[in-house]
Amino acid sequence: MQGNNVFILIKRAILYLLLFGGAALFLIPLLWMLSTALKPIEQTMTMPPQWIPYRHYVEIDGERVAARPGPAYQEDGREWIRVMPEGEEDWRVVPADEVERAVSPRWENFGDAIRAMRYFPQYLRNTLVLVILTVIGTVSSSALAAYGFSRIDWRGRNRVFLIALATMMIPFPVIMVPMYTLFQTIGWIGTLRPLWVPTFFAQAFNIFLLRQFFLTIPKDLSDAARIDGCGEFRIFMQIILPLCKPALLVVGLFQFMTTWNDFLGPLIYLTEQENFTLALGLQFFQSQHGGTEWHYLMAASTIVVLPVIVLFFFAQRQFIEGISMTGVKG
Amino acid sequence: MTRGERRTLLIGLAFISPWIMGLLLMNLYPVLATMYYSFTDYVVMARPIWIGTLNYREMGTDPVFWQSLYNTVSYALIAIPLGLLFSFLIAVMLNQAMIGRSVFRTIFFLPAMVPFVAVAMIWLWVFHGQFGILNYGLQLIGVDGPNWLVDERYTKPSLVIMSIWSVGGAMVICLAALQDVPRQLYESAELDGASFWRQVWHITIPMISPVLYFNLIMGIIISLQLFIQPYIMFGPEGGPNRSALFYAVYLYENAFSYGNMGYACAMAWVLFMIIVIMTWLATRSTRKRIYYAGE
């Protein structure tokens, strides 16, 4: 038995080693983003990279002020360094040993990045408007359709549902051009409407998810209500929907993610910066400032990523269960 | 049909009416319209002119089209199996009884939550040839990292690495299926002295095969339509020597930058056909190996 225990121990050790290694690799890009977002520009371009942002401080006229260090040089047997106090335009020379280094994240990068994006408040507003409208549209329309596909026994139902499933196969590029033309004809290009109105026409994937859930509710429940003279719409609103809150929440969360992440839609339909969403605005910002101002780009990316991560931590169970559910009947 | 049946039918149709309208307006009409446009010379706001199969024939002689198709398919052929493999391996590891399982699960899943636009931004910086964290990491283990996004040999591998980073969704689906595999199967295999890998091969994989198949199909659909990451990281031109010009990017450019909407529609149909054929091939080659417990 001794040998067996050692073997199990080694297996455990390998498992944890792989998991810790893998987890580190998966986390590093996110930490790298956050770390860069909190650094001044000169600390973003160093080799080896510095993970912890810091600042230099010097004492000037008896006050401790943050300053950007410049080149150092030797004179009179001492080492001197040029520093530019933050908020000033002139270099000063101080003894190198008087410069103090301390850990200090630059939270102001976020404010600066937002100001550099200029239309950020509009981006945020548009994205929130779209999130709210698309979540309402998707949840309400797919709940209705899913009800019709699961709780009412009409002739041909399952065959029609197969058509719904088949539409999931259609790639967006196949419908992209006619949709653009259609929206162009009715004058919706350059507005947010092409991005939210379609969600009021129940998409197959969400119907599928909700239907799975609706089917698990015993039929007797509806039948009893029908015998009591309850109309179908009332059964839907007052009996089925309250029982399906978890599933509705999952569909709502998925739609939130879809809207928050959508890039191709806004890229095609939106023309003016005032109408851009955060995702499109971030890309626009990168096309203007990319390649050098990594600290601002990472700060802006963090702003786009953070709400999603926060939401995930609040609704982790729903996300995980929802995603698992999509695979179950695949 | 009795009166009652007709009534039920009408109520049913009323409930699904939002979907029916969507089907007509946002599926049927555009799919047919794309089909029609693909046989025309079509610029926005102008009347489409019928040109027969010219768009399709033009594709055959358009080197950029072939380049984008090659890039996309070669990316897909590597990214899909690797994605399947990594999502499966991580899920198997997370399915072991251990401390901190939910923490690990969260960490591996987290990147899948990051919006693709931000994914592109983060990796632009991670892959940075001079100051990127990846090349620093490689340097630590004595490897001289390439200039990932500038060297045409490494642009597609870069995108493959990114796709593995976002494997969390498939991993969660796998994990859910693994947790449904009956314990007794492993217990009796254990008694028969089957090794860990034999158990994986003879129990785990067959038992979760429907989910692996689902992930495979999703992988095909998603990777053949890859757009955001290459578009943002390499621009509409597709980076060094067009090595990262993806099919969807070239299609988009044809439609909205070059004003060749007819050509773009023909490309869209070809893409659709490629997805259908690859899905069919994947289905045919795995059908006999998929085990549905219910049947």
XYZ file of C-alpha atoms in Angstrom:
625
model
C 0.000 0.000 0.000
C 2.950 2.317 0.705
C 3.865 2.511 -2.957
C 0.275 3.173 -3.948
C 0.055 6.168 -1.591
C 3.194 7.696 -3.000
C 1.794 7.224 -6.455
C -1.440 9.013 -5.515
C 0.576 11.807 -3.942
C 2.618 12.271 -7.108
C -0.548 12.322 -9.175
C -2.022 15.025 -6.925
C 1.161 17.063 -7.152
C 1.156 16.901 -10.951
C -2.519 17.872 -11.047
C -1.997 20.924 -8.857
C 1.138 21.897 -10.737
C -0.752 21.830 -14.041
C -3.709 23.703 -12.577
C -1.611 26.418 -10.967
C 0.502 26.771 -14.098
C -2.526 26.888 -16.356
C -4.390 29.295 -14.098
C -1.387 31.605 -14.043
C -1.182 31.582 -17.843
C -4.896 32.340 -18.122
C -4.736 35.170 -15.603
C -1.555 36.884 -16.777
C -3.073 38.734 -19.770
C -5.766 40.233 -17.520
C -3.272 41.186 -14.815
C -0.986 42.615 -17.479
C -3.857 44.766 -18.721
C -4.611 46.022 -15.213
C -0.979 46.604 -14.359
C -0.384 48.592 -17.561
C -3.558 50.593 -16.987
C -2.126 51.852 -13.703
C 1.332 52.839 -14.939
C 2.789 56.033 -16.330
C 3.774 55.698 -19.971
C 7.517 55.414 -19.335
C 6.971 52.378 -17.122
C 4.971 50.571 -19.800
C 8.009 50.290 -22.034
C 10.654 48.671 -19.911
C 12.428 45.358 -20.162
C 12.130 43.440 -17.910
C 8.569 44.594 -17.374
C 7.553 46.018 -14.018
C 4.304 44.711 -12.649
C 3.900 47.184 -9.844
C 3.426 50.823 -10.818
C 5.464 53.268 -8.822
C 6.214 56.960 -8.634
C 9.268 59.022 -7.834
C 9.105 61.703 -5.179
C 11.457 64.559 -4.405
C 11.471 67.180 -1.731
C 11.090 70.669 -3.173
C 10.861 73.698 -0.887
C 10.128 71.427 2.017
C 7.287 69.661 0.249
C 7.242 66.087 -0.992
C 6.061 66.103 -4.605
C 5.741 63.421 -7.283
C 8.112 63.917 -10.194
C 9.083 62.242 -13.432
C 12.756 61.252 -13.422
C 14.977 62.178 -16.320
C 18.584 61.324 -17.108
C 21.155 61.086 -14.305
C 24.734 62.270 -14.467
C 27.911 62.583 -12.337
C 29.281 65.918 -11.202
C 31.466 67.011 -8.283
C 31.733 63.398 -7.228
C 27.992 63.090 -6.698
C 25.230 61.648 -8.777
C 22.562 64.084 -9.895
C 19.293 63.491 -11.586
C 16.914 65.655 -13.567
C 13.328 65.530 -12.404
C 10.163 67.197 -13.643
C 7.605 67.648 -10.872
C 4.142 66.584 -11.986
C 2.125 69.475 -13.280
C 5.222 71.527 -14.133
C 7.009 71.997 -17.427
C 10.555 72.546 -16.219
C 13.329 70.177 -15.277
C 15.045 70.547 -11.928
C 18.278 68.983 -10.844
C 18.427 67.211 -7.499
C 20.899 64.795 -5.886
C 20.057 61.279 -6.999
C 19.901 59.934 -3.453
C 17.131 62.367 -2.570
C 14.775 60.805 -5.065
C 12.432 58.407 -3.360
C 10.593 55.580 -5.071
C 7.231 54.348 -3.842
C 4.475 52.074 -5.107
C 1.651 54.188 -6.466
C -0.990 53.124 -8.971
C -2.014 55.883 -11.358
C -5.768 55.821 -10.970
C -5.922 59.068 -12.923
C -5.105 57.058 -16.079
C -8.765 56.050 -16.166
C -9.921 59.653 -16.085
C -7.315 60.612 -18.661
C -8.291 57.745 -20.966
C -11.952 58.695 -20.669
C -11.139 62.305 -21.503
C -8.967 61.175 -24.421
C -11.925 59.200 -25.773
C -13.894 62.470 -25.903
C -17.270 60.871 -26.607
C -17.028 58.411 -23.745
C -20.210 59.590 -21.974
C -22.131 59.071 -25.223
C -20.548 55.640 -25.771
C -21.587 54.622 -22.287
C -25.075 56.032 -22.622
C -25.646 54.353 -26.007
C -24.385 51.022 -24.724
C -26.628 51.201 -21.655
C -29.650 52.192 -23.740
C -28.971 49.273 -26.072
C -28.434 46.850 -23.207
C -31.740 47.794 -21.609
C -33.741 47.707 -24.844
C -32.223 44.479 -26.162
C -32.647 42.666 -22.856
C -36.308 43.708 -22.709
C -36.790 42.760 -26.364
C -35.132 39.376 -26.168
C -36.599 38.264 -22.855
C -40.162 39.267 -23.716
C -40.246 38.021 -27.300
C -38.416 34.748 -26.676
C -40.525 33.987 -23.611
C -43.668 34.389 -25.706
C -42.326 32.282 -28.542
C -40.901 29.629 -26.237
C -44.284 29.386 -24.548
C -45.938 28.870 -27.917
C -43.373 26.186 -28.755
C -43.693 24.288 -25.492
C -46.867 24.829 -23.490
C -49.483 24.839 -26.235
C -50.099 21.696 -28.266
C -50.870 23.000 -31.711
C -50.634 20.921 -34.794
C -47.256 21.047 -36.586
C -45.536 22.642 -33.601
C -42.494 20.404 -33.527
C -41.934 20.647 -37.259
C -42.014 24.436 -37.104
C -39.624 24.308 -34.170
C -37.148 22.437 -36.366
C -37.235 25.395 -38.760
C -36.426 27.651 -35.822
C -33.448 25.477 -34.931
C -32.284 25.498 -38.543
C -32.158 29.303 -38.594
C -29.409 29.125 -35.978
C -27.113 27.829 -38.721
C -27.364 31.014 -40.808
C -24.149 33.030 -40.481
C -24.496 36.790 -40.028
C -22.591 37.637 -43.255
C -25.336 35.899 -45.225
C -27.997 38.337 -44.024
C -25.720 41.345 -43.525
C -26.050 43.103 -46.875
C -29.851 42.918 -47.291
C -30.345 43.982 -43.678
C -28.117 46.978 -44.314
C -30.063 47.843 -47.442
C -33.350 47.433 -45.624
C -32.308 49.734 -42.782
C -30.890 52.177 -45.290
C -34.221 52.338 -47.114
C -36.141 53.154 -43.962
C -33.508 55.638 -42.833
C -32.242 53.784 -39.784
C -28.531 53.792 -40.648
C -26.696 56.015 -38.200
C -29.248 55.358 -35.455
C -29.319 52.755 -32.700
C -32.527 51.195 -34.008
C -30.999 48.459 -36.223
C -29.218 47.243 -33.104
C -32.193 46.816 -30.813
C -35.406 46.508 -32.861
C -34.447 43.026 -34.195
C -34.225 41.661 -30.644
C -37.995 42.061 -30.339
C -38.323 39.272 -32.933
C -37.245 36.342 -30.747
C -34.032 34.635 -31.841
C -33.984 30.851 -32.090
C -31.174 30.294 -29.606
C -33.031 32.022 -26.773
C -36.306 30.321 -27.655
C -34.472 27.020 -27.493
C -33.037 27.766 -24.050
C -36.345 28.896 -22.578
C -38.285 26.063 -24.187
C -35.994 23.536 -22.503
C -36.947 25.096 -19.202
C -40.664 25.501 -19.917
C -40.893 21.806 -20.798
C -39.790 20.806 -17.311
C -42.899 22.380 -15.736
C -45.662 19.787 -15.245
C -48.462 19.976 -17.789
C -51.094 19.544 -15.070
C -50.356 22.998 -13.789
C -51.568 24.597 -17.021
C -54.469 22.175 -17.382
C -55.766 22.932 -13.900
C -55.665 26.643 -14.662
C -57.433 26.106 -17.988
C -60.221 24.189 -16.253
C -60.599 27.147 -13.894
C -61.236 29.261 -16.977
C -57.852 30.944 -17.024
C -56.891 32.368 -20.423
C -53.649 31.281 -22.074
C -52.005 34.677 -21.725
C -52.830 34.801 -18.029
C -51.351 31.325 -17.521
C -48.236 32.549 -19.282
C -47.942 35.726 -17.240
C -49.050 34.540 -13.816
C -48.066 30.889 -13.631
C -45.284 30.037 -16.056
C -43.193 33.204 -16.035
C -42.861 33.419 -12.240
C -41.680 29.805 -12.222
C -39.115 30.489 -14.926
C -37.334 33.459 -13.437
C -33.948 31.668 -13.354
C -34.155 30.833 -17.065
C -35.317 34.338 -17.962
C -32.385 35.701 -15.991
C -29.986 33.509 -17.973
C -31.419 34.701 -21.286
C -31.236 38.298 -20.088
C -27.609 37.870 -19.009
C -26.666 36.315 -22.340
C -28.306 39.184 -24.178
C -26.482 41.685 -21.988
C -23.196 40.026 -22.940
C -24.109 39.895 -26.624
C -25.022 43.578 -26.725
C -22.037 44.669 -24.653
C -19.672 42.685 -26.911
C -21.286 43.364 -30.269
C -18.836 44.962 -32.656
C -19.773 44.075 -36.225
C -23.336 45.394 -35.860
C -22.322 48.839 -34.567
C -19.467 48.932 -37.101
C -21.912 48.486 -39.956
C -24.889 50.525 -38.766
C -23.384 53.429 -36.819
C -21.805 56.339 -38.621
C -21.342 59.183 -36.125
C -19.140 59.038 -33.072
C -21.960 60.309 -30.871
C -23.814 57.096 -31.655
C -20.953 54.672 -31.061
C -21.105 51.968 -28.433
C -18.284 51.289 -25.973
C -16.944 48.385 -28.017
C -16.826 50.436 -31.195
C -15.538 53.471 -29.310
C -12.699 51.416 -27.863
C -11.674 50.283 -31.323
C -11.908 53.857 -32.609
C -9.727 55.037 -29.739
C -7.180 52.330 -30.550
C -7.096 53.324 -34.197
C -6.308 56.906 -33.101
C -3.973 56.374 -30.148
C -2.869 52.746 -30.534
C 0.735 51.663 -30.725
C 2.154 54.100 -28.193
C -0.200 55.046 -25.396
C -0.539 51.552 -24.047
C -1.396 52.756 -20.555
C -4.466 54.621 -21.852
C -5.477 51.793 -24.175
C -5.307 49.301 -21.310
C -7.185 51.678 -19.005
C -9.918 52.040 -21.637
C -10.000 48.247 -22.133
C -10.292 47.756 -18.384
C -13.303 50.064 -18.374
C -14.952 47.903 -21.034
C -14.020 44.612 -19.345
C -14.749 45.497 -15.724
C -18.574 45.692 -15.794
C -18.714 42.253 -17.404
C -16.386 40.748 -14.805
C -18.329 42.348 -11.960
C -21.576 41.041 -13.402
C -20.012 37.622 -13.715
C -19.046 37.541 -10.061
C -22.570 38.483 -9.046
C -24.260 35.982 -11.348
C -21.598 33.312 -11.694
C -23.984 30.446 -10.989
C -26.473 31.619 -13.631
C -23.757 32.035 -16.238
C -22.238 28.631 -15.613
C -25.602 26.875 -15.498
C -26.839 28.722 -18.564
C -23.804 27.801 -20.607
C -23.943 24.205 -19.424
C -27.582 24.111 -20.480
C -26.739 25.122 -24.063
C -24.572 22.039 -24.437
C -26.881 19.534 -22.819
C -29.221 18.950 -25.699
C -26.738 19.889 -28.396
C -59.503 19.982 -37.703
C -62.026 20.537 -34.946
C -62.929 23.961 -33.632
C -60.922 23.357 -30.493
C -57.861 22.365 -32.504
C -58.148 25.423 -34.694
C -58.402 27.607 -31.619
C -55.278 26.024 -30.105
C -53.448 26.480 -33.385
C -54.351 30.159 -33.524
C -53.308 30.754 -29.913
C -50.038 28.907 -30.545
C -49.326 30.976 -33.649
C -50.176 34.149 -31.744
C -47.547 33.310 -29.137
C -44.858 32.572 -31.686
C -45.823 35.518 -33.910
C -42.782 37.622 -32.925
C -40.595 34.782 -34.096
C -42.585 34.305 -37.328
C -42.143 37.978 -38.180
C -38.454 37.665 -37.386
C -38.208 34.579 -39.566
C -39.715 36.382 -42.536
C -37.973 39.733 -42.068
C -34.605 38.747 -40.703
C -34.036 35.259 -42.047
C -36.053 34.369 -45.099
C -36.023 37.740 -46.844
C -32.310 38.500 -46.348
C -31.204 34.955 -47.206
C -33.113 35.077 -50.492
C -32.041 38.657 -51.164
C -28.391 37.722 -50.643
C -28.874 34.880 -53.064
C -30.289 37.299 -55.652
C -27.651 39.992 -55.052
C -24.916 37.400 -55.463
C -25.864 37.233 -59.151
C -25.778 40.992 -59.581
C -23.438 43.914 -59.676
C -24.703 45.758 -56.660
C -23.603 48.991 -55.007
C -25.499 50.546 -52.096
C -28.478 52.664 -53.111
C -28.154 51.688 -56.745
C -30.287 49.226 -58.657
C -28.649 45.776 -58.779
C -27.652 44.749 -62.305
C -27.981 41.067 -63.209
C -24.628 39.602 -64.202
C -25.275 35.880 -63.848
C -22.536 33.841 -62.237
C -19.829 36.434 -62.823
C -19.268 37.073 -59.095
C -18.725 33.380 -58.485
C -16.379 33.039 -61.443
C -14.482 36.130 -60.329
C -13.852 34.491 -56.972
C -11.985 31.696 -58.706
C -9.434 34.119 -60.142
C -9.236 36.519 -57.182
C -5.970 35.727 -55.369
C -7.029 37.767 -52.324
C -10.156 35.650 -51.991
C -8.071 32.464 -52.028
C -5.618 33.982 -49.589
C -8.416 34.821 -47.145
C -9.973 31.388 -47.565
C -6.616 29.712 -46.978
C -5.948 31.821 -43.882
C -9.357 31.096 -42.423
C -9.421 27.374 -43.106
C -5.858 26.787 -41.950
C -6.591 28.754 -38.779
C -9.789 26.757 -38.214
C -8.093 23.396 -38.788
C -5.654 24.142 -35.977
C -7.783 26.233 -33.620
C -10.775 23.837 -33.550
C -8.924 20.651 -32.493
C -6.758 22.576 -30.028
C -9.831 24.240 -28.567
C -11.537 20.864 -28.177
C -8.433 19.348 -26.631
C -7.784 22.151 -24.140
C -11.406 22.548 -23.098
C -11.557 18.797 -22.506
C -8.257 18.529 -20.620
C -9.021 21.489 -18.353
C -12.489 20.110 -17.678
C -11.057 16.675 -16.805
C -8.602 18.278 -14.394
C -11.328 20.379 -12.802
C -13.527 17.306 -12.464
C -11.105 15.713 -9.967
C -12.045 15.961 -6.321
C -9.858 18.708 -4.898
C -9.607 21.897 -2.908
C -10.261 25.208 -4.635
C -12.070 23.710 -7.594
C -14.520 26.578 -8.054
C -11.694 29.117 -7.865
C -9.820 27.335 -10.649
C -13.003 27.014 -12.673
C -13.600 30.750 -12.379
C -10.045 31.557 -13.433
C -10.176 29.349 -16.517
C -13.593 30.642 -17.468
C -12.940 34.338 -16.848
C -11.186 35.115 -20.183
C -14.246 33.809 -22.037
C -16.221 36.659 -20.475
C -13.926 39.357 -21.838
C -15.493 41.223 -24.796
C -13.685 40.353 -28.033
C -12.762 43.967 -28.718
C -10.966 44.068 -25.382
C -9.448 40.637 -26.054
C -7.907 42.083 -29.208
C -6.548 45.106 -27.304
C -5.089 43.009 -24.489
C -3.312 40.630 -26.864
C -2.006 43.413 -29.084
C -0.065 44.401 -26.005
C 0.746 40.874 -24.770
C 2.211 40.014 -28.198
C 4.170 43.262 -28.467
C 7.535 42.265 -29.944
C 9.678 44.469 -27.732
C 7.784 45.105 -24.497
C 5.160 42.353 -24.555
C 4.770 40.077 -21.550
C 4.750 36.943 -23.702
C 8.197 37.463 -25.124
C 9.453 38.345 -21.660
C 8.070 35.042 -20.385
C 9.702 33.193 -23.266
C 12.983 34.956 -22.539
C 12.825 33.667 -18.952
C 12.824 30.097 -20.250
C 15.554 30.893 -22.745
C 13.472 31.287 -25.900
C 13.934 34.279 -28.156
C 10.321 35.180 -28.935
C 9.364 36.253 -32.452
C 7.753 39.513 -33.405
C 4.324 37.915 -33.232
C 2.130 40.409 -35.029
C 4.695 41.653 -37.539
C 6.241 38.408 -38.731
C 3.824 36.829 -41.189
C 4.684 33.316 -40.007
C 3.339 34.083 -36.541
C 0.159 36.047 -37.175
C -2.115 33.008 -37.438
C -0.488 31.173 -34.500
C -1.097 34.353 -32.471
C -4.803 34.150 -33.183
C -4.805 30.434 -32.328
C -3.227 31.196 -28.937
C -5.926 33.801 -28.333
C -8.658 31.323 -29.218
C -7.291 28.897 -26.621
C -7.377 31.659 -24.032
C -11.108 32.090 -24.675
C -11.886 28.377 -24.392
C -13.831 28.802 -21.129
C -17.327 28.398 -22.574
C -16.569 25.028 -24.166
C -14.764 24.014 -20.976
C -17.825 24.739 -18.819
C -20.035 22.720 -21.170
C -17.569 19.817 -21.002
C -17.369 20.029 -17.232
C -21.148 19.918 -16.868
C -21.237 16.773 -19.001
C -18.394 15.179 -17.033
C -20.284 15.686 -13.799
C -23.205 13.726 -15.240
C -21.139 10.630 -15.995
C -22.246 7.944 -13.472
C -19.593 7.296 -10.805
C -20.230 3.534 -10.892
C -18.701 3.303 -14.352
C -15.366 4.509 -13.018
C -15.667 2.419 -9.883
C -16.133 -0.802 -11.788
C -13.333 0.136 -14.193
C -11.142 0.796 -11.163
C -11.902 -2.697 -9.877
C -10.926 -4.124 -13.254
C -7.614 -2.312 -12.899
C -8.106 0.123 -15.787
C -5.568 2.958 -15.753
C -6.573 6.635 -15.654
C -6.014 7.157 -19.363
C -7.864 3.983 -20.293
C -10.816 5.246 -18.248
C -10.682 8.579 -20.044
C -10.560 6.873 -23.426
C -13.162 4.147 -22.823
C -15.582 5.844 -20.412
C -15.203 9.605 -20.287
C -14.932 10.381 -23.986
C -17.786 8.102 -25.128
C -20.041 9.274 -22.309
C -19.635 12.961 -23.100
C -19.371 12.527 -26.876
C -22.598 14.465 -27.634
C -21.137 17.492 -25.893
C -17.790 17.145 -27.659
C -19.715 16.994 -30.930
C -21.650 20.138 -29.949
C -18.404 21.966 -29.146
C -16.933 20.788 -32.444
C -19.850 22.203 -34.442
C -19.771 25.474 -32.501
C -16.025 25.616 -33.090
C -16.541 25.255 -36.850
C -19.229 27.942 -36.984
C -17.308 30.415 -34.830
C -13.817 30.030 -36.245
C -14.892 30.205 -39.902
C -16.596 33.537 -39.135
C -13.735 34.989 -37.099
C -13.864 38.751 -37.577
C -13.317 41.045 -34.604
C -9.836 39.959 -33.521
C -8.162 39.945 -36.960
C -10.010 43.103 -38.018
C -8.832 45.052 -34.988
C -5.346 43.615 -34.650
C -4.347 43.512 -38.293
C -6.662 46.033 -39.868
C -8.784 45.569 -42.984
C -5.684 44.784 -45.047
C -4.935 41.683 -43.006
C -1.527 42.505 -41.592
C 1.906 41.557 -42.970
C 1.561 40.130 -46.466
C -2.170 39.605 -45.847
C -1.240 36.663 -43.635
C -4.108 37.484 -41.250
C -6.719 38.526 -43.791
C -9.689 36.460 -42.711
C -12.637 35.517 -44.876
C -15.185 37.529 -42.899
C -12.906 40.587 -42.944
C -12.445 40.457 -46.711
C -16.185 39.932 -47.130
C -16.929 42.941 -44.932
C -14.433 45.074 -46.823
C -15.986 44.111 -50.148
C -19.438 45.024 -48.919
C -18.740 48.228 -47.045
C -15.413 49.626 -48.225
C -14.969 48.578 -51.853
C -18.658 48.834 -52.689
C -18.826 45.323 -54.157
C -21.958 44.210 -52.383
C -22.835 41.659 -55.035
C -19.416 40.058 -54.700
C -19.739 40.131 -50.898
C -23.087 38.344 -51.145
C -21.563 35.645 -53.336
C -18.778 35.262 -50.775
C -21.388 35.000 -48.017
C -23.092 32.128 -49.824
C -19.799 30.351 -50.334
C -19.076 30.786 -46.614
C -22.466 29.350 -45.783
C -21.775 26.357 -48.007
C -18.338 25.815 -46.457
C -19.881 25.844 -42.978
C -22.576 23.403 -44.061
C -20.055 21.070 -45.706
C -17.650 21.125 -42.761
C -20.522 20.539 -40.348
C -21.723 17.671 -42.492
C -18.227 16.164 -42.667
C -17.839 16.511 -38.908
C -21.227 14.897 -38.358
C -20.557 12.053 -40.753
C -17.149 11.206 -39.373
C -18.275 11.241 -35.750
C -21.817 9.912 -36.013
C -20.949 6.307 -35.217
C -18.859 7.352 -32.241
C -21.443 9.493 -30.522
C -23.268 7.821 -27.715
C -26.687 9.141 -26.731
C -27.629 7.637 -23.393
C -31.331 8.160 -24.013
C -31.539 6.127 -27.209
